[in-house]
């Protein structure tokens, strides 16, 4: 799983502190230096790390820790709380429009997992008695439409497509229209990505955004993406006013830390975590549980 390296490193740092009855200011500074290194090595953005360490230190150097009989536990608790905050604090659910259908737009780079996520989310919604409609808006990647159709068939969710010769803006508009007519309460619009952000493609997804006015704009982020994820997230956020983030490929052997920076950079909550290629490998993202898992 992702974050394993970070998890091991942090557990080592706190393991050393645990044995002590008293913790001095120097001990705290040493521990924080190690936490800082562990986070940087896990690929968390350096500004995010700096801010994080600043907050933890401020609290850890307070009276409470030094007076405590179990100072290590107090420090771990502080780190746990800040890590939870870093990942968004409380769980954030998928938006729900006052008047259905709820329109969800997928954004992100090619290969991030948008099409797979569209299928997974459709299945999850279906299991909650919703009636989703999938819309095949990625007309550029040759297999994307077929991939979505196969997923749709597998889970018994309809897929709206107009092939690859009609503009994605038109496809999205007609998809939403169809959902209204058929009584689908969620419309999940898959879109195209590029390996690098490309102005034309960004304009296209902006046009889709204007045309359908989505309730939820999810940035799909591959946890394997390194530091450039911060720039990617910032660009998408500036153009599209993202409302949530989905981390994918958390099952991989990745450092994962860059993905953790996305919340801090965009202010958008992480709503789901994708943990495999199978259709049911999608979890609601709980910042507190993830923090506890990382701290072991
Ligand atoms: P898109 O270009 O953004 O639509 O990306 P796809 O949905 O086609 O996904 C790209 C690749 O990543 C596919 O081979 C997926 O099976 C794979 N994938 C997507 N999500 C996950 C995940 O959570 N874990 C793993 N291991 N693979 C994933």
PDB file of C-alpha atoms and ligand atoms in Angstrom:
ATOM      1  CA  UNK A   1       0.000   0.000   0.000  1.00  0.00           C
ATOM      2  CA  UNK A   2       0.964   3.609  -0.490  1.00  0.00           C
ATOM      3  CA  UNK A   3       2.359   5.486   2.509  1.00  0.00           C
ATOM      4  CA  UNK A   4       4.102   2.361   3.792  1.00  0.00           C
ATOM      5  CA  UNK A   5       7.510   4.035   3.746  1.00  0.00           C
ATOM      6  CA  UNK A   6       6.165   7.094   5.540  1.00  0.00           C
ATOM      7  CA  UNK A   7       4.376   4.905   8.015  1.00  0.00           C
ATOM      8  CA  UNK A   8       7.493   2.881   8.869  1.00  0.00           C
ATOM      9  CA  UNK A   9       9.612   6.011   9.256  1.00  0.00           C
ATOM     10  CA  UNK A  10       7.126   7.749  11.531  1.00  0.00           C
ATOM     11  CA  UNK A  11       6.686   4.664  13.666  1.00  0.00           C
ATOM     12  CA  UNK A  12      10.463   4.543  14.146  1.00  0.00           C
ATOM     13  CA  UNK A  13      10.609   8.178  15.198  1.00  0.00           C
ATOM     14  CA  UNK A  14       7.858   7.740  17.765  1.00  0.00           C
ATOM     15  CA  UNK A  15       9.161   4.377  18.879  1.00  0.00           C
ATOM     16  CA  UNK A  16      12.322   6.116  20.062  1.00  0.00           C
ATOM     17  CA  UNK A  17      10.358   8.708  22.009  1.00  0.00           C
ATOM     18  CA  UNK A  18       8.059   6.163  23.586  1.00  0.00           C
ATOM     19  CA  UNK A  19      10.627   4.741  25.939  1.00  0.00           C
ATOM     20  CA  UNK A  20      11.171   8.063  27.659  1.00  0.00           C
ATOM     21  CA  UNK A  21       9.488   9.355  30.779  1.00  0.00           C
ATOM     22  CA  UNK A  22      10.627  12.906  30.089  1.00  0.00           C
ATOM     23  CA  UNK A  23      10.940  14.588  26.735  1.00  0.00           C
ATOM     24  CA  UNK A  24      13.106  17.663  26.401  1.00  0.00           C
ATOM     25  CA  UNK A  25      12.810  20.447  23.872  1.00  0.00           C
ATOM     26  CA  UNK A  26      15.824  18.966  22.080  1.00  0.00           C
ATOM     27  CA  UNK A  27      14.091  15.584  21.838  1.00  0.00           C
ATOM     28  CA  UNK A  28      11.078  17.243  20.272  1.00  0.00           C
ATOM     29  CA  UNK A  29      13.222  19.188  17.831  1.00  0.00           C
ATOM     30  CA  UNK A  30      15.079  16.001  16.867  1.00  0.00           C
ATOM     31  CA  UNK A  31      11.857  14.093  16.382  1.00  0.00           C
ATOM     32  CA  UNK A  32      10.380  16.885  14.271  1.00  0.00           C
ATOM     33  CA  UNK A  33      13.485  16.954  12.103  1.00  0.00           C
ATOM     34  CA  UNK A  34      13.008  13.256  11.446  1.00  0.00           C
ATOM     35  CA  UNK A  35       9.284  13.645  10.768  1.00  0.00           C
ATOM     36  CA  UNK A  36      10.128  16.427   8.314  1.00  0.00           C
ATOM     37  CA  UNK A  37      12.617  14.195   6.480  1.00  0.00           C
ATOM     38  CA  UNK A  38      10.191  11.277   6.413  1.00  0.00           C
ATOM     39  CA  UNK A  39       7.499  13.458   4.849  1.00  0.00           C
ATOM     40  CA  UNK A  40       9.848  14.958   2.279  1.00  0.00           C
ATOM     41  CA  UNK A  41      11.062  11.491   1.366  1.00  0.00           C
ATOM     42  CA  UNK A  42       7.450  10.390   0.944  1.00  0.00           C
ATOM     43  CA  UNK A  43       7.153  13.208  -1.615  1.00  0.00           C
ATOM     44  CA  UNK A  44       4.934  15.558   0.349  1.00  0.00           C
ATOM     45  CA  UNK A  45       5.331  19.059  -1.069  1.00  0.00           C
ATOM     46  CA  UNK A  46       8.023  21.012   0.849  1.00  0.00           C
ATOM     47  CA  UNK A  47       5.786  23.998   1.624  1.00  0.00           C
ATOM     48  CA  UNK A  48       3.122  21.673   2.954  1.00  0.00           C
ATOM     49  CA  UNK A  49       5.731  19.921   5.128  1.00  0.00           C
ATOM     50  CA  UNK A  50       7.046  23.220   6.471  1.00  0.00           C
ATOM     51  CA  UNK A  51       3.607  24.360   7.446  1.00  0.00           C
ATOM     52  CA  UNK A  52       2.775  20.977   8.984  1.00  0.00           C
ATOM     53  CA  UNK A  53       5.952  20.808  11.072  1.00  0.00           C
ATOM     54  CA  UNK A  54       5.417  24.402  12.201  1.00  0.00           C
ATOM     55  CA  UNK A  55       1.983  23.580  13.548  1.00  0.00           C
ATOM     56  CA  UNK A  56       3.040  20.338  15.247  1.00  0.00           C
ATOM     57  CA  UNK A  57       6.071  21.972  16.845  1.00  0.00           C
ATOM     58  CA  UNK A  58       4.083  24.862  18.183  1.00  0.00           C
ATOM     59  CA  UNK A  59       1.735  22.483  19.944  1.00  0.00           C
ATOM     60  CA  UNK A  60       4.376  19.959  20.996  1.00  0.00           C
ATOM     61  CA  UNK A  61       6.580  22.590  22.608  1.00  0.00           C
ATOM     62  CA  UNK A  62       3.673  23.731  24.736  1.00  0.00           C
ATOM     63  CA  UNK A  63       3.485  22.953  28.415  1.00  0.00           C
ATOM     64  CA  UNK A  64       1.285  19.909  28.093  1.00  0.00           C
ATOM     65  CA  UNK A  65       3.868  17.605  26.528  1.00  0.00           C
ATOM     66  CA  UNK A  66       6.631  18.345  28.980  1.00  0.00           C
ATOM     67  CA  UNK A  67       4.353  17.961  31.978  1.00  0.00           C
ATOM     68  CA  UNK A  68       2.831  14.713  30.750  1.00  0.00           C
ATOM     69  CA  UNK A  69       3.830  11.303  32.152  1.00  0.00           C
ATOM     70  CA  UNK A  70       3.469   9.903  28.634  1.00  0.00           C
ATOM     71  CA  UNK A  71       4.953  12.681  26.510  1.00  0.00           C
ATOM     72  CA  UNK A  72       5.388  10.486  23.428  1.00  0.00           C
ATOM     73  CA  UNK A  73       1.692   9.698  23.408  1.00  0.00           C
ATOM     74  CA  UNK A  74       0.858  13.395  23.571  1.00  0.00           C
ATOM     75  CA  UNK A  75       3.153  14.113  20.615  1.00  0.00           C
ATOM     76  CA  UNK A  76       1.738  11.228  18.581  1.00  0.00           C
ATOM     77  CA  UNK A  77      -1.707  12.530  19.294  1.00  0.00           C
ATOM     78  CA  UNK A  78      -0.735  16.005  18.072  1.00  0.00           C
ATOM     79  CA  UNK A  79       0.785  14.542  14.882  1.00  0.00           C
ATOM     80  CA  UNK A  80      -2.288  12.374  14.372  1.00  0.00           C
ATOM     81  CA  UNK A  81      -4.597  15.377  14.625  1.00  0.00           C
ATOM     82  CA  UNK A  82      -2.489  17.518  12.287  1.00  0.00           C
ATOM     83  CA  UNK A  83      -2.167  14.694   9.769  1.00  0.00           C
ATOM     84  CA  UNK A  84      -5.940  14.282   9.860  1.00  0.00           C
ATOM     85  CA  UNK A  85      -6.319  18.032   9.277  1.00  0.00           C
ATOM     86  CA  UNK A  86      -3.802  17.908   6.424  1.00  0.00           C
ATOM     87  CA  UNK A  87      -5.972  15.312   4.727  1.00  0.00           C
ATOM     88  CA  UNK A  88      -9.138  17.328   5.238  1.00  0.00           C
ATOM     89  CA  UNK A  89     -10.256  16.782   8.818  1.00  0.00           C
ATOM     90  CA  UNK A  90     -13.604  15.097   8.503  1.00  0.00           C
ATOM     91  CA  UNK A  91     -14.996  12.830   5.825  1.00  0.00           C
ATOM     92  CA  UNK A  92     -16.442  14.689   2.872  1.00  0.00           C
ATOM     93  CA  UNK A  93     -19.251  13.100   0.911  1.00  0.00           C
ATOM     94  CA  UNK A  94     -20.194  13.254  -2.732  1.00  0.00           C
ATOM     95  CA  UNK A  95     -22.335  16.277  -3.555  1.00  0.00           C
ATOM     96  CA  UNK A  96     -26.067  15.891  -3.971  1.00  0.00           C
ATOM     97  CA  UNK A  97     -28.009  18.422  -6.014  1.00  0.00           C
ATOM     98  CA  UNK A  98     -31.156  19.918  -4.517  1.00  0.00           C
ATOM     99  CA  UNK A  99     -32.895  19.076  -7.721  1.00  0.00           C
ATOM    100  CA  UNK A 100     -31.713  15.893  -9.457  1.00  0.00           C
ATOM    101  CA  UNK A 101     -29.779  14.952 -11.424  1.00  0.00           C
ATOM    102  CA  UNK A 102     -26.536  15.547  -9.564  1.00  0.00           C
ATOM    103  CA  UNK A 103     -23.916  16.174 -12.228  1.00  0.00           C
ATOM    104  CA  UNK A 104     -20.391  14.913 -11.568  1.00  0.00           C
ATOM    105  CA  UNK A 105     -17.536  15.917 -13.863  1.00  0.00           C
ATOM    106  CA  UNK A 106     -14.292  13.909 -13.855  1.00  0.00           C
ATOM    107  CA  UNK A 107     -11.068  15.837 -14.443  1.00  0.00           C
ATOM    108  CA  UNK A 108      -7.451  14.790 -14.469  1.00  0.00           C
ATOM    109  CA  UNK A 109      -4.505  13.664 -16.516  1.00  0.00           C
ATOM    110  CA  UNK A 110      -4.578  10.746 -18.906  1.00  0.00           C
ATOM    111  CA  UNK A 111      -4.135   7.453 -17.114  1.00  0.00           C
ATOM    112  CA  UNK A 112      -5.070   8.898 -13.720  1.00  0.00           C
ATOM    113  CA  UNK A 113      -8.026   6.528 -13.549  1.00  0.00           C
ATOM    114  CA  UNK A 114     -11.009   8.688 -14.572  1.00  0.00           C
ATOM    115  CA  UNK A 115     -12.792   6.071 -16.663  1.00  0.00           C
ATOM    116  CA  UNK A 116     -12.256   3.368 -14.050  1.00  0.00           C
ATOM    117  CA  UNK A 117     -13.477   5.723 -11.333  1.00  0.00           C
ATOM    118  CA  UNK A 118     -16.579   6.614 -13.332  1.00  0.00           C
ATOM    119  CA  UNK A 119     -17.515   2.919 -13.379  1.00  0.00           C
ATOM    120  CA  UNK A 120     -16.692   2.435  -9.705  1.00  0.00           C
ATOM    121  CA  UNK A 121     -18.672   5.452  -8.629  1.00  0.00           C
ATOM    122  CA  UNK A 122     -21.629   4.337 -10.742  1.00  0.00           C
ATOM    123  CA  UNK A 123     -21.543   0.949  -9.024  1.00  0.00           C
ATOM    124  CA  UNK A 124     -21.323   2.532  -5.576  1.00  0.00           C
ATOM    125  CA  UNK A 125     -24.241   4.861  -6.309  1.00  0.00           C
ATOM    126  CA  UNK A 126     -26.263   2.000  -7.707  1.00  0.00           C
ATOM    127  CA  UNK A 127     -25.681   0.003  -4.526  1.00  0.00           C
ATOM    128  CA  UNK A 128     -27.150   2.977  -2.639  1.00  0.00           C
ATOM    129  CA  UNK A 129     -30.301   2.745  -4.738  1.00  0.00           C
ATOM    130  CA  UNK A 130     -29.424   5.610  -7.049  1.00  0.00           C
ATOM    131  CA  UNK A 131     -29.907   5.495 -10.796  1.00  0.00           C
ATOM    132  CA  UNK A 132     -26.695   6.771 -12.364  1.00  0.00           C
ATOM    133  CA  UNK A 133     -26.041   7.471 -16.030  1.00  0.00           C
ATOM    134  CA  UNK A 134     -22.501   7.290 -17.375  1.00  0.00           C
ATOM    135  CA  UNK A 135     -21.544   9.733 -20.128  1.00  0.00           C
ATOM    136  CA  UNK A 136     -18.643   8.901 -22.439  1.00  0.00           C
ATOM    137  CA  UNK A 137     -16.999  12.287 -22.922  1.00  0.00           C
ATOM    138  CA  UNK A 138     -13.456  11.094 -23.634  1.00  0.00           C
ATOM    139  CA  UNK A 139     -13.495  10.951 -27.423  1.00  0.00           C
ATOM    140  CA  UNK A 140      -9.733  11.156 -27.904  1.00  0.00           C
ATOM    141  CA  UNK A 141      -8.328   8.069 -26.215  1.00  0.00           C
ATOM    142  CA  UNK A 142      -9.189   5.298 -28.690  1.00  0.00           C
ATOM    143  CA  UNK A 143     -10.450   2.732 -26.202  1.00  0.00           C
ATOM    144  CA  UNK A 144     -12.068   5.049 -23.654  1.00  0.00           C
ATOM    145  CA  UNK A 145     -15.650   4.830 -24.939  1.00  0.00           C
ATOM    146  CA  UNK A 146     -15.495   1.060 -25.260  1.00  0.00           C
ATOM    147  CA  UNK A 147     -13.902   0.785 -21.802  1.00  0.00           C
ATOM    148  CA  UNK A 148     -16.781   2.743 -20.275  1.00  0.00           C
ATOM    149  CA  UNK A 149     -19.344   0.673 -22.177  1.00  0.00           C
ATOM    150  CA  UNK A 150     -17.787  -2.557 -20.924  1.00  0.00           C
ATOM    151  CA  UNK A 151     -17.822  -1.230 -17.351  1.00  0.00           C
ATOM    152  CA  UNK A 152     -21.421  -0.104 -17.741  1.00  0.00           C
ATOM    153  CA  UNK A 153     -22.470  -3.493 -19.047  1.00  0.00           C
ATOM    154  CA  UNK A 154     -20.661  -5.252 -16.232  1.00  0.00           C
ATOM    155  CA  UNK A 155     -22.583  -3.322 -13.571  1.00  0.00           C
ATOM    156  CA  UNK A 156     -25.838  -2.788 -15.469  1.00  0.00           C
ATOM    157  CA  UNK A 157     -25.564   0.996 -15.683  1.00  0.00           C
ATOM    158  CA  UNK A 158     -26.474   2.739 -18.958  1.00  0.00           C
ATOM    159  CA  UNK A 159     -23.718   4.513 -20.872  1.00  0.00           C
ATOM    160  CA  UNK A 160     -24.535   7.497 -23.065  1.00  0.00           C
ATOM    161  CA  UNK A 161     -22.269   7.961 -26.091  1.00  0.00           C
ATOM    162  CA  UNK A 162     -22.441   9.814 -29.376  1.00  0.00           C
ATOM    163  CA  UNK A 163     -19.269   8.177 -30.663  1.00  0.00           C
ATOM    164  CA  UNK A 164     -16.036  10.084 -31.177  1.00  0.00           C
ATOM    165  CA  UNK A 165     -17.074  12.520 -33.895  1.00  0.00           C
ATOM    166  CA  UNK A 166     -19.290  14.778 -31.781  1.00  0.00           C
ATOM    167  CA  UNK A 167     -17.848  17.411 -29.446  1.00  0.00           C
ATOM    168  CA  UNK A 168     -17.641  16.400 -25.786  1.00  0.00           C
ATOM    169  CA  UNK A 169     -19.555  19.563 -24.867  1.00  0.00           C
ATOM    170  CA  UNK A 170     -22.494  18.379 -26.951  1.00  0.00           C
ATOM    171  CA  UNK A 171     -22.189  14.837 -25.564  1.00  0.00           C
ATOM    172  CA  UNK A 172     -22.257  16.156 -21.989  1.00  0.00           C
ATOM    173  CA  UNK A 173     -25.262  18.400 -22.675  1.00  0.00           C
ATOM    174  CA  UNK A 174     -27.260  15.651 -24.334  1.00  0.00           C
ATOM    175  CA  UNK A 175     -26.256  13.191 -21.620  1.00  0.00           C
ATOM    176  CA  UNK A 176     -27.656  15.474 -18.926  1.00  0.00           C
ATOM    177  CA  UNK A 177     -30.802  16.007 -20.967  1.00  0.00           C
ATOM    178  CA  UNK A 178     -31.276  12.258 -21.335  1.00  0.00           C
ATOM    179  CA  UNK A 179     -30.784  11.756 -17.589  1.00  0.00           C
ATOM    180  CA  UNK A 180     -33.555  14.264 -16.928  1.00  0.00           C
ATOM    181  CA  UNK A 181     -35.866  12.489 -19.336  1.00  0.00           C
ATOM    182  CA  UNK A 182     -35.081   9.023 -18.001  1.00  0.00           C
ATOM    183  CA  UNK A 183     -35.065   9.986 -14.353  1.00  0.00           C
ATOM    184  CA  UNK A 184     -31.401   9.246 -13.631  1.00  0.00           C
ATOM    185  CA  UNK A 185     -30.472  11.018 -10.411  1.00  0.00           C
ATOM    186  CA  UNK A 186     -26.700  11.067 -11.034  1.00  0.00           C
ATOM    187  CA  UNK A 187     -24.833  11.851 -14.253  1.00  0.00           C
ATOM    188  CA  UNK A 188     -21.157  10.895 -14.276  1.00  0.00           C
ATOM    189  CA  UNK A 189     -19.252  12.551 -17.102  1.00  0.00           C
ATOM    190  CA  UNK A 190     -15.943  10.969 -18.091  1.00  0.00           C
ATOM    191  CA  UNK A 191     -13.584  13.391 -19.831  1.00  0.00           C
ATOM    192  CA  UNK A 192     -10.320  13.262 -21.723  1.00  0.00           C
ATOM    193  CA  UNK A 193      -6.952  13.898 -20.132  1.00  0.00           C
ATOM    194  CA  UNK A 194      -3.500  14.600 -21.488  1.00  0.00           C
ATOM    195  CA  UNK A 195      -0.192  13.523 -20.130  1.00  0.00           C
ATOM    196  CA  UNK A 196       0.622  17.165 -19.665  1.00  0.00           C
ATOM    197  CA  UNK A 197      -1.960  19.856 -19.308  1.00  0.00           C
ATOM    198  CA  UNK A 198      -2.817  21.249 -22.642  1.00  0.00           C
ATOM    199  CA  UNK A 199      -4.572  24.578 -23.222  1.00  0.00           C
ATOM    200  CA  UNK A 200      -7.020  23.298 -25.810  1.00  0.00           C
ATOM    201  CA  UNK A 201      -8.115  20.400 -23.657  1.00  0.00           C
ATOM    202  CA  UNK A 202      -8.445  22.626 -20.608  1.00  0.00           C
ATOM    203  CA  UNK A 203     -10.654  24.959 -22.639  1.00  0.00           C
ATOM    204  CA  UNK A 204     -12.781  22.013 -23.675  1.00  0.00           C
ATOM    205  CA  UNK A 205     -13.418  20.816 -20.122  1.00  0.00           C
ATOM    206  CA  UNK A 206     -14.130  24.434 -19.136  1.00  0.00           C
ATOM    207  CA  UNK A 207     -16.718  24.554 -21.909  1.00  0.00           C
ATOM    208  CA  UNK A 208     -18.266  21.329 -20.606  1.00  0.00           C
ATOM    209  CA  UNK A 209     -18.317  22.905 -17.152  1.00  0.00           C
ATOM    210  CA  UNK A 210     -20.121  25.987 -18.465  1.00  0.00           C
ATOM    211  CA  UNK A 211     -22.563  23.893 -20.485  1.00  0.00           C
ATOM    212  CA  UNK A 212     -23.685  21.517 -17.726  1.00  0.00           C
ATOM    213  CA  UNK A 213     -22.881  23.453 -14.517  1.00  0.00           C
ATOM    214  CA  UNK A 214     -21.784  20.387 -12.503  1.00  0.00           C
ATOM    215  CA  UNK A 215     -22.502  19.959  -8.803  1.00  0.00           C
ATOM    216  CA  UNK A 216     -19.244  18.116  -8.298  1.00  0.00           C
ATOM    217  CA  UNK A 217     -15.924  18.466 -10.139  1.00  0.00           C
ATOM    218  CA  UNK A 218     -13.606  15.678  -9.081  1.00  0.00           C
ATOM    219  CA  UNK A 219      -9.894  15.832  -9.738  1.00  0.00           C
ATOM    220  CA  UNK A 220      -8.692  12.270 -10.187  1.00  0.00           C
ATOM    221  CA  UNK A 221      -5.094  11.978  -8.990  1.00  0.00           C
ATOM    222  CA  UNK A 222      -2.811   8.999  -9.417  1.00  0.00           C
ATOM    223  CA  UNK A 223      -1.005   8.565  -6.099  1.00  0.00           C
ATOM    224  CA  UNK A 224       2.107   7.622  -8.072  1.00  0.00           C
ATOM    225  CA  UNK A 225       2.388  11.086  -9.573  1.00  0.00           C
ATOM    226  CA  UNK A 226       5.370  12.862  -8.104  1.00  0.00           C
ATOM    227  CA  UNK A 227       5.814  16.493  -7.202  1.00  0.00           C
ATOM    228  CA  UNK A 228       4.231  17.861 -10.383  1.00  0.00           C
ATOM    229  CA  UNK A 229       0.872  16.840  -8.979  1.00  0.00           C
ATOM    230  CA  UNK A 230       0.831  20.141  -7.108  1.00  0.00           C
ATOM    231  CA  UNK A 231       1.056  22.147 -10.354  1.00  0.00           C
ATOM    232  CA  UNK A 232      -1.505  19.912 -12.020  1.00  0.00           C
ATOM    233  CA  UNK A 233      -3.936  20.370  -9.155  1.00  0.00           C
ATOM    234  CA  UNK A 234      -3.403  24.117  -9.071  1.00  0.00           C
ATOM    235  CA  UNK A 235      -4.022  24.489 -12.815  1.00  0.00           C
ATOM    236  CA  UNK A 236      -7.181  22.401 -12.749  1.00  0.00           C
ATOM    237  CA  UNK A 237      -8.424  24.242  -9.692  1.00  0.00           C
ATOM    238  CA  UNK A 238      -7.857  27.671 -11.246  1.00  0.00           C
ATOM    239  CA  UNK A 239      -9.735  26.700 -14.373  1.00  0.00           C
ATOM    240  CA  UNK A 240     -12.518  24.543 -13.008  1.00  0.00           C
ATOM    241  CA  UNK A 241     -13.138  25.341  -9.355  1.00  0.00           C
ATOM    242  CA  UNK A 242     -12.696  21.747  -8.225  1.00  0.00           C
ATOM    243  CA  UNK A 243     -14.943  20.499  -5.467  1.00  0.00           C
ATOM    244  CA  UNK A 244     -13.180  17.276  -4.556  1.00  0.00           C
ATOM    245  CA  UNK A 245     -10.230  14.993  -5.119  1.00  0.00           C
ATOM    246  CA  UNK A 246     -10.070  11.244  -5.649  1.00  0.00           C
ATOM    247  CA  UNK A 247      -6.780   9.465  -5.021  1.00  0.00           C
ATOM    248  CA  UNK A 248      -6.250   6.436  -7.227  1.00  0.00           C
ATOM    249  CA  UNK A 249      -3.798   3.533  -7.199  1.00  0.00           C
ATOM    250  CA  UNK A 250      -3.310   3.677  -3.448  1.00  0.00           C
ATOM    251  CA  UNK A 251      -2.784  -0.087  -3.668  1.00  0.00           C
ATOM    252  CA  UNK A 252       0.478   0.517  -5.518  1.00  0.00           C
ATOM    253  CA  UNK A 253       3.900   0.555  -3.971  1.00  0.00           C
ATOM    254  CA  UNK A 254       4.135   4.326  -4.060  1.00  0.00           C
ATOM    255  CA  UNK A 255       5.359   7.000  -1.728  1.00  0.00           C
ATOM    256  CA  UNK A 256       2.010   8.718  -2.087  1.00  0.00           C
ATOM    257  CA  UNK A 257       2.943  11.904  -0.293  1.00  0.00           C
ATOM    258  CA  UNK A 258       2.506  14.174  -3.291  1.00  0.00           C
ATOM    259  CA  UNK A 259      -1.137  13.213  -3.390  1.00  0.00           C
ATOM    260  CA  UNK A 260      -1.478  14.267   0.241  1.00  0.00           C
ATOM    261  CA  UNK A 261      -0.362  17.750  -0.765  1.00  0.00           C
ATOM    262  CA  UNK A 262      -3.322  18.167  -3.100  1.00  0.00           C
ATOM    263  CA  UNK A 263      -5.764  18.912  -0.310  1.00  0.00           C
ATOM    264  CA  UNK A 264      -3.441  21.511   1.179  1.00  0.00           C
ATOM    265  CA  UNK A 265      -2.814  23.155  -2.193  1.00  0.00           C
ATOM    266  CA  UNK A 266      -6.380  23.277  -3.518  1.00  0.00           C
ATOM    267  CA  UNK A 267      -8.336  23.272  -0.284  1.00  0.00           C
ATOM    268  CA  UNK A 268     -10.529  20.582  -1.856  1.00  0.00           C
ATOM    269  CA  UNK A 269     -11.373  17.552   0.244  1.00  0.00           C
ATOM    270  CA  UNK A 270     -10.276  14.065  -0.748  1.00  0.00           C
ATOM    271  CA  UNK A 271     -13.587  12.258  -1.184  1.00  0.00           C
ATOM    272  CA  UNK A 272     -12.624   8.772  -2.291  1.00  0.00           C
ATOM    273  CA  UNK A 273      -9.650   6.446  -2.472  1.00  0.00           C
ATOM    274  CA  UNK A 274      -9.285   3.888  -5.225  1.00  0.00           C
ATOM    275  CA  UNK A 275      -7.375   0.816  -4.171  1.00  0.00           C
ATOM    276  CA  UNK A 276      -7.288  -1.502  -7.165  1.00  0.00           C
ATOM    277  CA  UNK A 277      -8.391  -2.203 -10.699  1.00  0.00           C
ATOM    278  CA  UNK A 278     -11.519  -4.121  -9.702  1.00  0.00           C
ATOM    279  CA  UNK A 279     -14.839  -2.333  -9.897  1.00  0.00           C
ATOM    280  CA  UNK A 280     -15.588  -2.540  -6.178  1.00  0.00           C
ATOM    281  CA  UNK A 281     -12.185  -1.325  -5.022  1.00  0.00           C
ATOM    282  CA  UNK A 282     -13.300   2.154  -4.061  1.00  0.00           C
ATOM    283  CA  UNK A 283     -13.518   3.512  -0.532  1.00  0.00           C
ATOM    284  CA  UNK A 284     -14.880   6.674   0.996  1.00  0.00           C
ATOM    285  CA  UNK A 285     -11.848   8.596   2.233  1.00  0.00           C
ATOM    286  CA  UNK A 286     -11.695   9.039   6.001  1.00  0.00           C
ATOM    287  CA  UNK A 287      -8.842  11.420   6.950  1.00  0.00           C
ATOM    288  CA  UNK A 288      -8.827  10.239  10.584  1.00  0.00           C
ATOM    289  CA  UNK A 289      -8.620   6.560   9.674  1.00  0.00           C
ATOM    290  CA  UNK A 290      -5.889   7.218   7.122  1.00  0.00           C
ATOM    291  CA  UNK A 291      -3.872   9.217   9.688  1.00  0.00           C
ATOM    292  CA  UNK A 292      -4.194   6.409  12.236  1.00  0.00           C
ATOM    293  CA  UNK A 293      -3.172   3.877   9.614  1.00  0.00           C
ATOM    294  CA  UNK A 294      -0.085   5.884   8.694  1.00  0.00           C
ATOM    295  CA  UNK A 295       0.909   6.266  12.337  1.00  0.00           C
ATOM    296  CA  UNK A 296       0.344   2.549  12.969  1.00  0.00           C
TER     297      UNK A 296
HETATM  298  P1  LIG B   1      -8.078   7.535 -17.519  1.00  0.00           P
HETATM  299  O1  LIG B   1      -7.172   7.759 -18.696  1.00  0.00           O
HETATM  300  O2  LIG B   1      -7.921   8.639 -16.517  1.00  0.00           O
HETATM  301  O3  LIG B   1      -9.501   7.313 -17.884  1.00  0.00           O
HETATM  302  O4  LIG B   1      -7.534   6.224 -16.766  1.00  0.00           O
HETATM  303  P2  LIG B   1      -8.132   4.729 -16.707  1.00  0.00           P
HETATM  304  O5  LIG B   1      -9.384   4.711 -15.916  1.00  0.00           O
HETATM  305  O6  LIG B   1      -8.182   4.153 -18.069  1.00  0.00           O
HETATM  306  O7  LIG B   1      -7.016   4.009 -15.832  1.00  0.00           O
HETATM  307  C1  LIG B   1      -5.681   3.858 -16.286  1.00  0.00           C
HETATM  308  C2  LIG B   1      -5.127   2.535 -15.761  1.00  0.00           C
HETATM  309  O8  LIG B   1      -5.036   2.565 -14.355  1.00  0.00           O
HETATM  310  C3  LIG B   1      -6.006   1.336 -16.109  1.00  0.00           C
HETATM  311  O9  LIG B   1      -5.166   0.271 -16.455  1.00  0.00           O
HETATM  312  C4  LIG B   1      -6.742   1.054 -14.805  1.00  0.00           C
HETATM  313  O10 LIG B   1      -7.088  -0.311 -14.671  1.00  0.00           O
HETATM  314  C5  LIG B   1      -5.697   1.453 -13.789  1.00  0.00           C
HETATM  315  N1  LIG B   1      -6.282   1.862 -12.499  1.00  0.00           N
HETATM  316  C6  LIG B   1      -7.256   2.775 -12.258  1.00  0.00           C
HETATM  317  N2  LIG B   1      -7.490   2.898 -10.936  1.00  0.00           N
HETATM  318  C7  LIG B   1      -6.636   2.051 -10.310  1.00  0.00           C
HETATM  319  C8  LIG B   1      -6.367   1.726  -8.920  1.00  0.00           C
HETATM  320  O11 LIG B   1      -6.950   2.260  -7.968  1.00  0.00           O
HETATM  321  N3  LIG B   1      -5.390   0.795  -8.699  1.00  0.00           N
HETATM  322  C9  LIG B   1      -4.692   0.205  -9.707  1.00  0.00           C
HETATM  323  N4  LIG B   1      -3.773  -0.685  -9.381  1.00  0.00           N
HETATM  324  N5  LIG B   1      -4.914   0.487 -10.998  1.00  0.00           N
HETATM  325  C10 LIG B   1      -5.869   1.389 -11.310  1.00  0.00           C
END
